[in-house]
PDB file of C-alpha atoms in Angstrom:
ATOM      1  CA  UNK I 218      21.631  -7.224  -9.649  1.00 51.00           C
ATOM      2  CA  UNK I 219      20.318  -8.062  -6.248  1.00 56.00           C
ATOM      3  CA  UNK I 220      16.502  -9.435  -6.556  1.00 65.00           C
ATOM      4  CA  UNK I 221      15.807  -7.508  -3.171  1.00 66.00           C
ATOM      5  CA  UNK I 222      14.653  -3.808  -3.048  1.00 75.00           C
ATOM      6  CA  UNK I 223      17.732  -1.005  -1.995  1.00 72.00           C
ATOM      7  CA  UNK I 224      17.074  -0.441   1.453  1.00 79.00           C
ATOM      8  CA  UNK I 225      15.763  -3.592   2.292  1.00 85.00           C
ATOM      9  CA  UNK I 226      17.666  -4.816   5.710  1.00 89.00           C
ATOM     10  CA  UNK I 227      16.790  -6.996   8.643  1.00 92.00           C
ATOM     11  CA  UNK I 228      16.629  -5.570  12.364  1.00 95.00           C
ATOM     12  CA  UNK I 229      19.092  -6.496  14.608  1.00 95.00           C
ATOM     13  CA  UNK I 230      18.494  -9.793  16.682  1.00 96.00           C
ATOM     14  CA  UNK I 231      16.550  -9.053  19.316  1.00 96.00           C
ATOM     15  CA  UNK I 232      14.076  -6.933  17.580  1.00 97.00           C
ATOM     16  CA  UNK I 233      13.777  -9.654  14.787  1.00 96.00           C
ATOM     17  CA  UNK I 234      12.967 -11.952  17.560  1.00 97.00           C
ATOM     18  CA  UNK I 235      10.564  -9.738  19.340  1.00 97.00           C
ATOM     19  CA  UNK I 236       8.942  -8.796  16.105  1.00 97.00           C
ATOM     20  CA  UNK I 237       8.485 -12.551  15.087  1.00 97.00           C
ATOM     21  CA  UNK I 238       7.143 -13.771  18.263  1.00 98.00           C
ATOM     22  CA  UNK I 239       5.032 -10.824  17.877  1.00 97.00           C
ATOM     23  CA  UNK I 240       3.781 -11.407  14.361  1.00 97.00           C
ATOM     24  CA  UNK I 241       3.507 -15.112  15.573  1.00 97.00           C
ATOM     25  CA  UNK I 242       0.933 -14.330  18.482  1.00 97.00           C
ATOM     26  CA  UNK I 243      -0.617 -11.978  16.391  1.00 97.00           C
ATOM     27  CA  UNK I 244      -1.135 -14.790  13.792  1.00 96.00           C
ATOM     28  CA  UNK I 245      -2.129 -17.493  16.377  1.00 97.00           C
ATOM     29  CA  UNK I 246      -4.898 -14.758  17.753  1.00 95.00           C
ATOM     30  CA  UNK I 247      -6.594 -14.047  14.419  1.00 94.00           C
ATOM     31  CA  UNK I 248      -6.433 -18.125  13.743  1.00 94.00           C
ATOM     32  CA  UNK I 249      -8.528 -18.431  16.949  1.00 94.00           C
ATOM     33  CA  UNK I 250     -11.104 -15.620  17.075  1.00 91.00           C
ATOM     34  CA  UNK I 251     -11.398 -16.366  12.558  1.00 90.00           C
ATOM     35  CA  UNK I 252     -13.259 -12.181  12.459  1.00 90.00           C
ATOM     36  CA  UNK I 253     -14.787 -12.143   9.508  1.00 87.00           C
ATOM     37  CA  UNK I 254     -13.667 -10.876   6.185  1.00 89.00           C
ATOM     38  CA  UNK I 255     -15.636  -8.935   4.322  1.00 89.00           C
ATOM     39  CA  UNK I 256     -15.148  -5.902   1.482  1.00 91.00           C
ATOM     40  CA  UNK I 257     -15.893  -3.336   4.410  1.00 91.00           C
ATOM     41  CA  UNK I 258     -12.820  -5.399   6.658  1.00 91.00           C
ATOM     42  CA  UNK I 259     -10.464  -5.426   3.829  1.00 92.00           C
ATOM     43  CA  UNK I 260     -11.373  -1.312   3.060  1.00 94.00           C
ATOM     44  CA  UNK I 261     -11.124  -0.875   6.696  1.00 95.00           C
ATOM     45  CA  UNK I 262      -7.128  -1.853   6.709  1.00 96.00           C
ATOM     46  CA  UNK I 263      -6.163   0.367   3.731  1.00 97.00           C
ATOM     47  CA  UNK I 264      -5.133   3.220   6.352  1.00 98.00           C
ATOM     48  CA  UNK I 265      -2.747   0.557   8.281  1.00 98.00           C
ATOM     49  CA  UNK I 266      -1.344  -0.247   4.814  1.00 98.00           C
ATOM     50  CA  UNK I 267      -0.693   3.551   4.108  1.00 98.00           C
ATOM     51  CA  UNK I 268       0.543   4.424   7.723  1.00 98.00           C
ATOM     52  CA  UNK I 269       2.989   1.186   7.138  1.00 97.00           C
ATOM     53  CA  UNK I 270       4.872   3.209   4.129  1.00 97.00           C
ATOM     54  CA  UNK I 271       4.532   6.907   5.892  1.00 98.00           C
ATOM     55  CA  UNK I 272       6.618   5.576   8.555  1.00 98.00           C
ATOM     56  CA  UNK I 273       8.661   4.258   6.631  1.00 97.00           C
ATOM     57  CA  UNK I 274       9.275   7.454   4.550  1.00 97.00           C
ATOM     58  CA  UNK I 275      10.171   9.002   8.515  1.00 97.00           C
ATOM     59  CA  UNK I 276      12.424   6.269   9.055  1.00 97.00           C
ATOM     60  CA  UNK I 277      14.138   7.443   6.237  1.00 95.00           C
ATOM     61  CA  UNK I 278      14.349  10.866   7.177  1.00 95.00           C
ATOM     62  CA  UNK I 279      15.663  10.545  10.326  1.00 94.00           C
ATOM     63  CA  UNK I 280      12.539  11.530  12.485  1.00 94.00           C
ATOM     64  CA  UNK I 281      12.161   8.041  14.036  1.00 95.00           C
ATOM     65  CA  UNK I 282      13.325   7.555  17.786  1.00 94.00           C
ATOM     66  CA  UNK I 283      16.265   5.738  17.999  1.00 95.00           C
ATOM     67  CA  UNK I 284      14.883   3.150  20.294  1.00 95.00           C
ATOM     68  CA  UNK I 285      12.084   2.155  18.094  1.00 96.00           C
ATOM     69  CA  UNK I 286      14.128   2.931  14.915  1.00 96.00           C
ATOM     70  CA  UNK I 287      14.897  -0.801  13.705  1.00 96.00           C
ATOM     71  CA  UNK I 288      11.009  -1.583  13.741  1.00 96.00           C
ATOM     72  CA  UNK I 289      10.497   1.125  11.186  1.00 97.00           C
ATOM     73  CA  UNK I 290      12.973   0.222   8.457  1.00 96.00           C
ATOM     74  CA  UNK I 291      11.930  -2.047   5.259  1.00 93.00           C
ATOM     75  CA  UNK I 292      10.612  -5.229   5.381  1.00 94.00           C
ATOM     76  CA  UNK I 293      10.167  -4.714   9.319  1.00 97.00           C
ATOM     77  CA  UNK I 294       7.770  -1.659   9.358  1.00 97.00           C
ATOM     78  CA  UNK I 295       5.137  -3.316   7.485  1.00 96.00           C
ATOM     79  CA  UNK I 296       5.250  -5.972   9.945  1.00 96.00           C
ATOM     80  CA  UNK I 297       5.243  -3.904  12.976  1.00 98.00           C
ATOM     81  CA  UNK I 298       1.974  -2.423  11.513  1.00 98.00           C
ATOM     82  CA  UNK I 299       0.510  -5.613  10.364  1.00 97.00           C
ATOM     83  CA  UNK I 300       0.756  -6.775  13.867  1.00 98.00           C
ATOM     84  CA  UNK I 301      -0.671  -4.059  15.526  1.00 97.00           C
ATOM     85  CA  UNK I 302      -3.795  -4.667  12.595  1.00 97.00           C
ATOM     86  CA  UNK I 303      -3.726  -7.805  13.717  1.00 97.00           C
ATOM     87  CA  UNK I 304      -3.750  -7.860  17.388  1.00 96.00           C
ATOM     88  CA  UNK I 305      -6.711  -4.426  17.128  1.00 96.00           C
ATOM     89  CA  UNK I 306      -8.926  -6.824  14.842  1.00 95.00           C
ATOM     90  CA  UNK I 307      -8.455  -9.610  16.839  1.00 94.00           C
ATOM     91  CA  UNK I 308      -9.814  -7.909  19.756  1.00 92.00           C
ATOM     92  CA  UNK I 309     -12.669  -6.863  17.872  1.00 90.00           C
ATOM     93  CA  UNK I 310     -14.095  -9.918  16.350  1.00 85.00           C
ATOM     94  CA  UNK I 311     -16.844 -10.187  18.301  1.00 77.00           C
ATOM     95  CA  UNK I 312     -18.259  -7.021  16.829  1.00 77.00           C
ATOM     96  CA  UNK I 313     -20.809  -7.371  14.169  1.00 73.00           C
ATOM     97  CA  UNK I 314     -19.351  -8.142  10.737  1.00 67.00           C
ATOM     98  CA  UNK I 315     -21.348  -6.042   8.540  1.00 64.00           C
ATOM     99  CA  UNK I 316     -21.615  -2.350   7.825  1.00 62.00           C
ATOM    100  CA  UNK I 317     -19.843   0.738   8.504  1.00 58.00           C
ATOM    101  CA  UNK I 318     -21.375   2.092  11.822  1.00 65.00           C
ATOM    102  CA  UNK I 319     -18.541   2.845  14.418  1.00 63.00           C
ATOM    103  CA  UNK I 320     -19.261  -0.421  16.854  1.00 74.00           C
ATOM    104  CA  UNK I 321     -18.972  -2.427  13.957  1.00 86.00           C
ATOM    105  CA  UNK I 322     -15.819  -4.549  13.152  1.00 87.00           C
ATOM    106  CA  UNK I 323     -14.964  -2.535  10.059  1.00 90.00           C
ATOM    107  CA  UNK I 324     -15.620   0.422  11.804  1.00 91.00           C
ATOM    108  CA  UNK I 325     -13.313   0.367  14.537  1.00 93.00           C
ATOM    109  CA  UNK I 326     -10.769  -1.376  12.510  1.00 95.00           C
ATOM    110  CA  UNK I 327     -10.546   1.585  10.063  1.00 94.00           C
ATOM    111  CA  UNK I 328     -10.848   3.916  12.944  1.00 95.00           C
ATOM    112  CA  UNK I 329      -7.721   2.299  14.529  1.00 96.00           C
ATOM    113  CA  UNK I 330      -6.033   2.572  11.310  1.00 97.00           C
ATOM    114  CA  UNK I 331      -6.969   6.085  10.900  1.00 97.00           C
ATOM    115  CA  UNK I 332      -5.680   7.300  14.082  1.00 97.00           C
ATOM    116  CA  UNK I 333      -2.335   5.954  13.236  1.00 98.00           C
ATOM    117  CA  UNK I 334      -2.431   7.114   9.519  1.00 98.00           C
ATOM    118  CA  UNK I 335      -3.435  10.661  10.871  1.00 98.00           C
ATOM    119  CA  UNK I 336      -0.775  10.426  13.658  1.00 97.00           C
ATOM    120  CA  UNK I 337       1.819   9.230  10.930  1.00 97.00           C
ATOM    121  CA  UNK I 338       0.896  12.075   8.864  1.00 96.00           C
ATOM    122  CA  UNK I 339       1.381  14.915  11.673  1.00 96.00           C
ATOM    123  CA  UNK I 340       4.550  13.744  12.597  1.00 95.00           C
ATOM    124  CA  UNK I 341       5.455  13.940   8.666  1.00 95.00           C
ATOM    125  CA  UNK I 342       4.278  17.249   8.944  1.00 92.00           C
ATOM    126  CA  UNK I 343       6.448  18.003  11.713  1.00 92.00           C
ATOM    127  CA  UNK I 344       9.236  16.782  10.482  1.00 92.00           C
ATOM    128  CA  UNK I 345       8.257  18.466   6.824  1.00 88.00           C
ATOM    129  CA  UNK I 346       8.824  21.871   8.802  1.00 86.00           C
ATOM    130  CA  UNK I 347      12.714  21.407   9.795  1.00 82.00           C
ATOM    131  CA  UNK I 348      13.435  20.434   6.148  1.00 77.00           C
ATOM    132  CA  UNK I 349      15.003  22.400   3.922  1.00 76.00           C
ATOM    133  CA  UNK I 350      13.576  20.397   1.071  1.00 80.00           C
ATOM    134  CA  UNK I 351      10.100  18.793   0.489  1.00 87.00           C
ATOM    135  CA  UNK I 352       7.721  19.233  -2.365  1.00 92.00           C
ATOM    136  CA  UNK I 353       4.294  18.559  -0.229  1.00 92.00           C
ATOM    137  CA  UNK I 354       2.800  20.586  -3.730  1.00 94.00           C
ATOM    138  CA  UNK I 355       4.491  17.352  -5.799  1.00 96.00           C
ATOM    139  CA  UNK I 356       2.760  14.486  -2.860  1.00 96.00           C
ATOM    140  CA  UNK I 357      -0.705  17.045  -3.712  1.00 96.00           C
ATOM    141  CA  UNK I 358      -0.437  16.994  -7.618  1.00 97.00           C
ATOM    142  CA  UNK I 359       0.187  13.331  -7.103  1.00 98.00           C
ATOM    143  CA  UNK I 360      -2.854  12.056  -5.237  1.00 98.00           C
ATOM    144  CA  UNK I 361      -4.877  14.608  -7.340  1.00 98.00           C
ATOM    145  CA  UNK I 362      -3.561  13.100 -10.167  1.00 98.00           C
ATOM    146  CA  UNK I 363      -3.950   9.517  -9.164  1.00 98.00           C
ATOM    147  CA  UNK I 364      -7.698   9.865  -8.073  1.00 98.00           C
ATOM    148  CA  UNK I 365      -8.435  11.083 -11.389  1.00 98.00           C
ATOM    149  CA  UNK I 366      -6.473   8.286 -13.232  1.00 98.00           C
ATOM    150  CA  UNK I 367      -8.163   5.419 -10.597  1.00 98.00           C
ATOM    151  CA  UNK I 368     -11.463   7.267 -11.589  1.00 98.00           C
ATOM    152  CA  UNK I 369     -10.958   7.152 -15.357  1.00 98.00           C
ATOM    153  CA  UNK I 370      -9.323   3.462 -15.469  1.00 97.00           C
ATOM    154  CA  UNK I 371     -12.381   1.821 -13.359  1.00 97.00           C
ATOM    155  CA  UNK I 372     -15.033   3.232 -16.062  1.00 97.00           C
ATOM    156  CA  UNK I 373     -12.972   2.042 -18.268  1.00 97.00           C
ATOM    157  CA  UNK I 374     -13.120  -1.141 -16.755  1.00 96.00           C
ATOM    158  CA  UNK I 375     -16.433  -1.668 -16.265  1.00 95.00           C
ATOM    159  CA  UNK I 376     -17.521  -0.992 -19.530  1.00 95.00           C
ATOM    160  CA  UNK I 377     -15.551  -3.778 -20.799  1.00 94.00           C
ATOM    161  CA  UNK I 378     -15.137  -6.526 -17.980  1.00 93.00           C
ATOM    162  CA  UNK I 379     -17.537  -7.451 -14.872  1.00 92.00           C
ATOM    163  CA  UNK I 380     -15.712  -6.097 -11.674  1.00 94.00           C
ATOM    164  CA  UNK I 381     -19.731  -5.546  -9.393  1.00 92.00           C
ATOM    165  CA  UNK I 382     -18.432  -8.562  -7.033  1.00 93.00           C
ATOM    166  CA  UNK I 383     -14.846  -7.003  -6.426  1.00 95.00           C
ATOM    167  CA  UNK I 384     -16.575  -3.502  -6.212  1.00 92.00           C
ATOM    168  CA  UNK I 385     -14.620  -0.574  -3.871  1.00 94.00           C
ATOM    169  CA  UNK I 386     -12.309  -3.382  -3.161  1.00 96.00           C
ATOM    170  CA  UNK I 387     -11.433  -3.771  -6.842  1.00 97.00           C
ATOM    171  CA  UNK I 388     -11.324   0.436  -6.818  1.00 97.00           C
ATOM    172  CA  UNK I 389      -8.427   0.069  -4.305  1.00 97.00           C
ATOM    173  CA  UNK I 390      -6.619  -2.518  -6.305  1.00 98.00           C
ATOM    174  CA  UNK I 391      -6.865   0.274  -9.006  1.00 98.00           C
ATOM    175  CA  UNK I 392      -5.849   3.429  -6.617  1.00 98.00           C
ATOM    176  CA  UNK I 393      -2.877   1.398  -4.747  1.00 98.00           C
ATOM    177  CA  UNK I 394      -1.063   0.981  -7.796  1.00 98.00           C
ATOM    178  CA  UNK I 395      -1.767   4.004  -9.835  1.00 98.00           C
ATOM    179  CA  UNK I 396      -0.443   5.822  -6.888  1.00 98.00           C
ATOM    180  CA  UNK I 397       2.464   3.409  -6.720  1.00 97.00           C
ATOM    181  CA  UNK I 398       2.962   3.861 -10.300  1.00 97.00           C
ATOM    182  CA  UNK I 399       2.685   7.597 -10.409  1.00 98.00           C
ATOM    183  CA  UNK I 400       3.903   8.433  -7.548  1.00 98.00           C
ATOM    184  CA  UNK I 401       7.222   6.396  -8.668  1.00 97.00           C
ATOM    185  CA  UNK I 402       7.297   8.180 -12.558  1.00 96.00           C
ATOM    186  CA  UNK I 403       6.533  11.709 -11.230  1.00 97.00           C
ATOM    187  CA  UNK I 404       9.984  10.688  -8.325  1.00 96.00           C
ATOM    188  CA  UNK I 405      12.424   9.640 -10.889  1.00 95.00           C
ATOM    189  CA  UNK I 406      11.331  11.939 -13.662  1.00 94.00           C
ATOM    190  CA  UNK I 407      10.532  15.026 -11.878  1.00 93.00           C
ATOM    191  CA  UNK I 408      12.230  15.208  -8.701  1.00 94.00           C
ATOM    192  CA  UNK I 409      15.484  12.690  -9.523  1.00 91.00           C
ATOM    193  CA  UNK I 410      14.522  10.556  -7.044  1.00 93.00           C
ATOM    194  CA  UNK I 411      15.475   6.715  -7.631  1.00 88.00           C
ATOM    195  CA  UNK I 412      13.985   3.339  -7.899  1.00 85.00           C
ATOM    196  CA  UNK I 413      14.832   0.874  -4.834  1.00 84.00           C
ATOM    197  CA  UNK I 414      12.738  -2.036  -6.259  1.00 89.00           C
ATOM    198  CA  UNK I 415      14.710  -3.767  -9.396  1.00 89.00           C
ATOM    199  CA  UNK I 416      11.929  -5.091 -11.653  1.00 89.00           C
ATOM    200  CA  UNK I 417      11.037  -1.480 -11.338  1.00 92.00           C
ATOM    201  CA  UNK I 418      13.993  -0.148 -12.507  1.00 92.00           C
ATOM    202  CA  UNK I 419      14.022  -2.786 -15.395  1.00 94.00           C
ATOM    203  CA  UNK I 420      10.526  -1.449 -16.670  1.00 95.00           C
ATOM    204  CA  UNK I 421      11.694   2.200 -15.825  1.00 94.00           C
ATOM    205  CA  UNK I 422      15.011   1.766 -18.026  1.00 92.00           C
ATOM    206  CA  UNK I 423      12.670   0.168 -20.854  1.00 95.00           C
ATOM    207  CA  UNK I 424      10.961   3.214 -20.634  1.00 93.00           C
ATOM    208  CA  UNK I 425      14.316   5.585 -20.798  1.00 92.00           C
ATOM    209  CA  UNK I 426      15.123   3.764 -24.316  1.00 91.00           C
ATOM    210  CA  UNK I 427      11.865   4.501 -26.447  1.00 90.00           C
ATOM    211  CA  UNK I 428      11.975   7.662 -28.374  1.00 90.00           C
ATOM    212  CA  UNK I 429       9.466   9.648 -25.960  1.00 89.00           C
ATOM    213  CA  UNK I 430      12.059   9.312 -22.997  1.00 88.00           C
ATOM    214  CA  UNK I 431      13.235  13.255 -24.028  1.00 87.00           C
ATOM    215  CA  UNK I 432       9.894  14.392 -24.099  1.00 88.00           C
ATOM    216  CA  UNK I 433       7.843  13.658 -21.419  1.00 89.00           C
ATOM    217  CA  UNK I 434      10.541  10.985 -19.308  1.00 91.00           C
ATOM    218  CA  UNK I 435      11.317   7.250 -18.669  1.00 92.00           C
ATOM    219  CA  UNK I 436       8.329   6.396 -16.219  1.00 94.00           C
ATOM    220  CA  UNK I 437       5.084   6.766 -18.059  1.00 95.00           C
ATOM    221  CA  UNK I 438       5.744   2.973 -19.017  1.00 96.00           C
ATOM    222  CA  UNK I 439       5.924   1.874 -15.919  1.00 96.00           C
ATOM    223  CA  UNK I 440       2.769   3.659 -15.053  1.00 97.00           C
ATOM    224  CA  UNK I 441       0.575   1.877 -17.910  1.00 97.00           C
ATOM    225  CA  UNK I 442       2.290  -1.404 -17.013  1.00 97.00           C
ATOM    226  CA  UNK I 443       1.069  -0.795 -12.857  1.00 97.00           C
ATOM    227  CA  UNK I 444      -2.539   0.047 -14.046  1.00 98.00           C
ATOM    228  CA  UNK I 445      -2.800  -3.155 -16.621  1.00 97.00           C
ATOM    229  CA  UNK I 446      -1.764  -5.267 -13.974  1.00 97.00           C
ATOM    230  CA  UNK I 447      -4.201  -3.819 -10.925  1.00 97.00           C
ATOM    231  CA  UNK I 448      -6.990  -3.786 -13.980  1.00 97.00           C
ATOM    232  CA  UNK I 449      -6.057  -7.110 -15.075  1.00 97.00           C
ATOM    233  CA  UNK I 450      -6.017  -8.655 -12.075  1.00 97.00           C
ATOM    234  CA  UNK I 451      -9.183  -7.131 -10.809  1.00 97.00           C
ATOM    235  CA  UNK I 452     -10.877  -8.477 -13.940  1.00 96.00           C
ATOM    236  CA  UNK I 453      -9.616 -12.327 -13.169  1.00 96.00           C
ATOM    237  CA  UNK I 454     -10.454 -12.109  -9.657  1.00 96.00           C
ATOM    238  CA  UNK I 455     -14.026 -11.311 -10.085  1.00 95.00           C
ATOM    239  CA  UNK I 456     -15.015 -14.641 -10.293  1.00 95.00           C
ATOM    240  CA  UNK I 457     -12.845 -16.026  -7.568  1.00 95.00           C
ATOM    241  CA  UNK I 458     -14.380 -13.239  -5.164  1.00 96.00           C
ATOM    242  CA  UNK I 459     -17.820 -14.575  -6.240  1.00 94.00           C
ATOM    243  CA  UNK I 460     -16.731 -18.517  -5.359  1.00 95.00           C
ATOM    244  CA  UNK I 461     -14.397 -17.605  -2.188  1.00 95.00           C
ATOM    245  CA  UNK I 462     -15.246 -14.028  -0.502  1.00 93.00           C
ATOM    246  CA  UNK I 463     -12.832 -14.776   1.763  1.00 92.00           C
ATOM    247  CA  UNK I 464      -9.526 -15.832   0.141  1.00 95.00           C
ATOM    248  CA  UNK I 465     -10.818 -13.709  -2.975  1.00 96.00           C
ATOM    249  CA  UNK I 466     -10.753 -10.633  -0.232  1.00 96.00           C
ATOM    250  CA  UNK I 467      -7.961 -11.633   1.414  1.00 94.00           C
ATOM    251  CA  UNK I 468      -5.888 -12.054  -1.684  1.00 96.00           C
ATOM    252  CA  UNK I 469      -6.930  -8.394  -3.117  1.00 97.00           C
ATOM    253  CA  UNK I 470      -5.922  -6.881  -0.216  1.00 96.00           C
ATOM    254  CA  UNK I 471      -2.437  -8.459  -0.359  1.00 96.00           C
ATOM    255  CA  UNK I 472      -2.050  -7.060  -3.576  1.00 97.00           C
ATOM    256  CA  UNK I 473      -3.832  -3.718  -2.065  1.00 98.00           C
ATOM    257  CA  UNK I 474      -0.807  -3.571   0.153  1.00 97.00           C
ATOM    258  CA  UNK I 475       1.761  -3.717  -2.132  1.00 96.00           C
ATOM    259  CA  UNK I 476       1.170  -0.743  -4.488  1.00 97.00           C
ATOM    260  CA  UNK I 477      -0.779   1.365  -1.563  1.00 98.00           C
ATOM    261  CA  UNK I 478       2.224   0.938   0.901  1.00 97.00           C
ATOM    262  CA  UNK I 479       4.909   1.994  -1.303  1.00 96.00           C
ATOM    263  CA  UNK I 480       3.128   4.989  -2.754  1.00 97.00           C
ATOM    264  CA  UNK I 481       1.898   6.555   0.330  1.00 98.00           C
ATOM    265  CA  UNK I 482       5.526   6.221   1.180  1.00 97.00           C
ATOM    266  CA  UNK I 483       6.507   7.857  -2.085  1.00 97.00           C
ATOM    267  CA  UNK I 484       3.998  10.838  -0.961  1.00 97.00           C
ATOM    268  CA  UNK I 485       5.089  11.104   2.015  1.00 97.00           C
ATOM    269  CA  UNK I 486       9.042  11.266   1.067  1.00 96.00           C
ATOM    270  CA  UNK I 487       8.432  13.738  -1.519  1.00 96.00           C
ATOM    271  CA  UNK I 488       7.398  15.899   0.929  1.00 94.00           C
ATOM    272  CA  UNK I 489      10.138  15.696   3.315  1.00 94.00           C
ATOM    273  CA  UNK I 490      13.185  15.334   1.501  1.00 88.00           C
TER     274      UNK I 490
END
């Protein structure tokens, strides 16, 4: 079994290249200008993070120009997007740090974001109208679903661990991967989609041998073994956050990333295909 996700394939040369000088100037510009990073910068770049696996998800489906195309496919899209984060919060590091006013920082970095999530999700809805598939009710029930899980797990949570210093950053940790989690049970169970990630499919298979496989499917274990983690982890980083706002933040937002990316991509496949 390969250890890489199905899917998962480099650009040709010359958009590698492009896209690693890219990412490497991008890089080299957010060394230099050092913005700040706060809970209200890492919050801002949750709608890059979901725009990174929506265009993915139109990659997939064919709605992606053909020029562009190879910047779009999986691992490059999420670098395409992180260096267009990048480069936009870069060029606004000399805004104030703090708050959520619109010439602040955070503020234009999530409005940036936004645009493109909002612009990712028209063209999804675009391309949602040629299909002769899609289950856009499924992607609803499924972000329903997962606010009210993310909802229920974090007062959970803070009844029995101290979370105040991760706060709505530690709320994301939570949301990312319940959506990744449900998003991914509701796909294989419900709608026969399957799982391109293989320690996914491991946890998924464990799930098809226990005796409640018939009855209500494979992938609720994977779902309780995606909100342990995100709780767990949110639960050991609250002390790290308190020594080291920075790395603390920086690190949650990694792990942000990588549930919230691959279910809004989930969500927005669903609804196309």
């Amino acid at each position: 079994m390969s250890p890489l996700p199905s899917g998962f394939a480099l650009p040709a040369l010359p958009y590698l290249v492009g896209l690693l000088v890219a990412a490497a100037v991008a890089g080299g510009l957010l060394y230099r200008r050092r913005p700040s990073v706060t809970e209200a910068t890492v919050t801002a770049l949750t709608p890059w993070m979901a725009a990174g696996g929506g265009l993915y998800a139109l990659f997939q489906f064919g709605a992606v120009p053909s020029a562009v195309a190879p910047l779009f496919g999986s691992p490059a899209v999420y670098a395409s997007v992180g260096v267009l984060a990048a480069v936009v919060w870069a060029a606004i590091a000399d805004r104030p740090a703090e708050g959520w006013g619109t010439t602040t920082a955070p503020g234009l970095l999530a409005g940036a974001g936004g645009l493109l999530l909002a612009s990712t999700v028209a063209a999804a809805g675009i391309a949602a109208a040629t299909s002769a598939g899609g289950r856009p009710d499924a992607s609803a029930a499924i972000l329903l679903a997962t606010l009210v899980v993310t909802a229920g797990v974090w007062a959970g949570l803070r009844r029995v661990a101290t979370v105040e210093a991760t706060g709505p950053v530690g709320v994301l940790v939570v949301f990312a991967h319940a959506l990744d989690g449900i998003s991914t049970a509701v796909g294989y169970d419900r709608l026969g989609f399957g799982e391109q990630t293989p320690l996914s499919r491991i946890i998924i298979h464990a799930g098809e041998a226990l005796p409640t496989a018939e009855l209500i499917g494979a992938g609720w274990l994977f779902v309780v073994v995606k909100l342990l983690l995100a709780a767990g982890i949110v639960a050991l980083f609250e002390e790290y956050v308190r020594e080291d706002p920075t790395e603390g933040y920086l690190l949650l937002a990694l792990i942000t990333a990588v549930g919230l990316g691959p279910g809004a991509h989930n969500l927005v496949l669903f609804a196309l295909v």
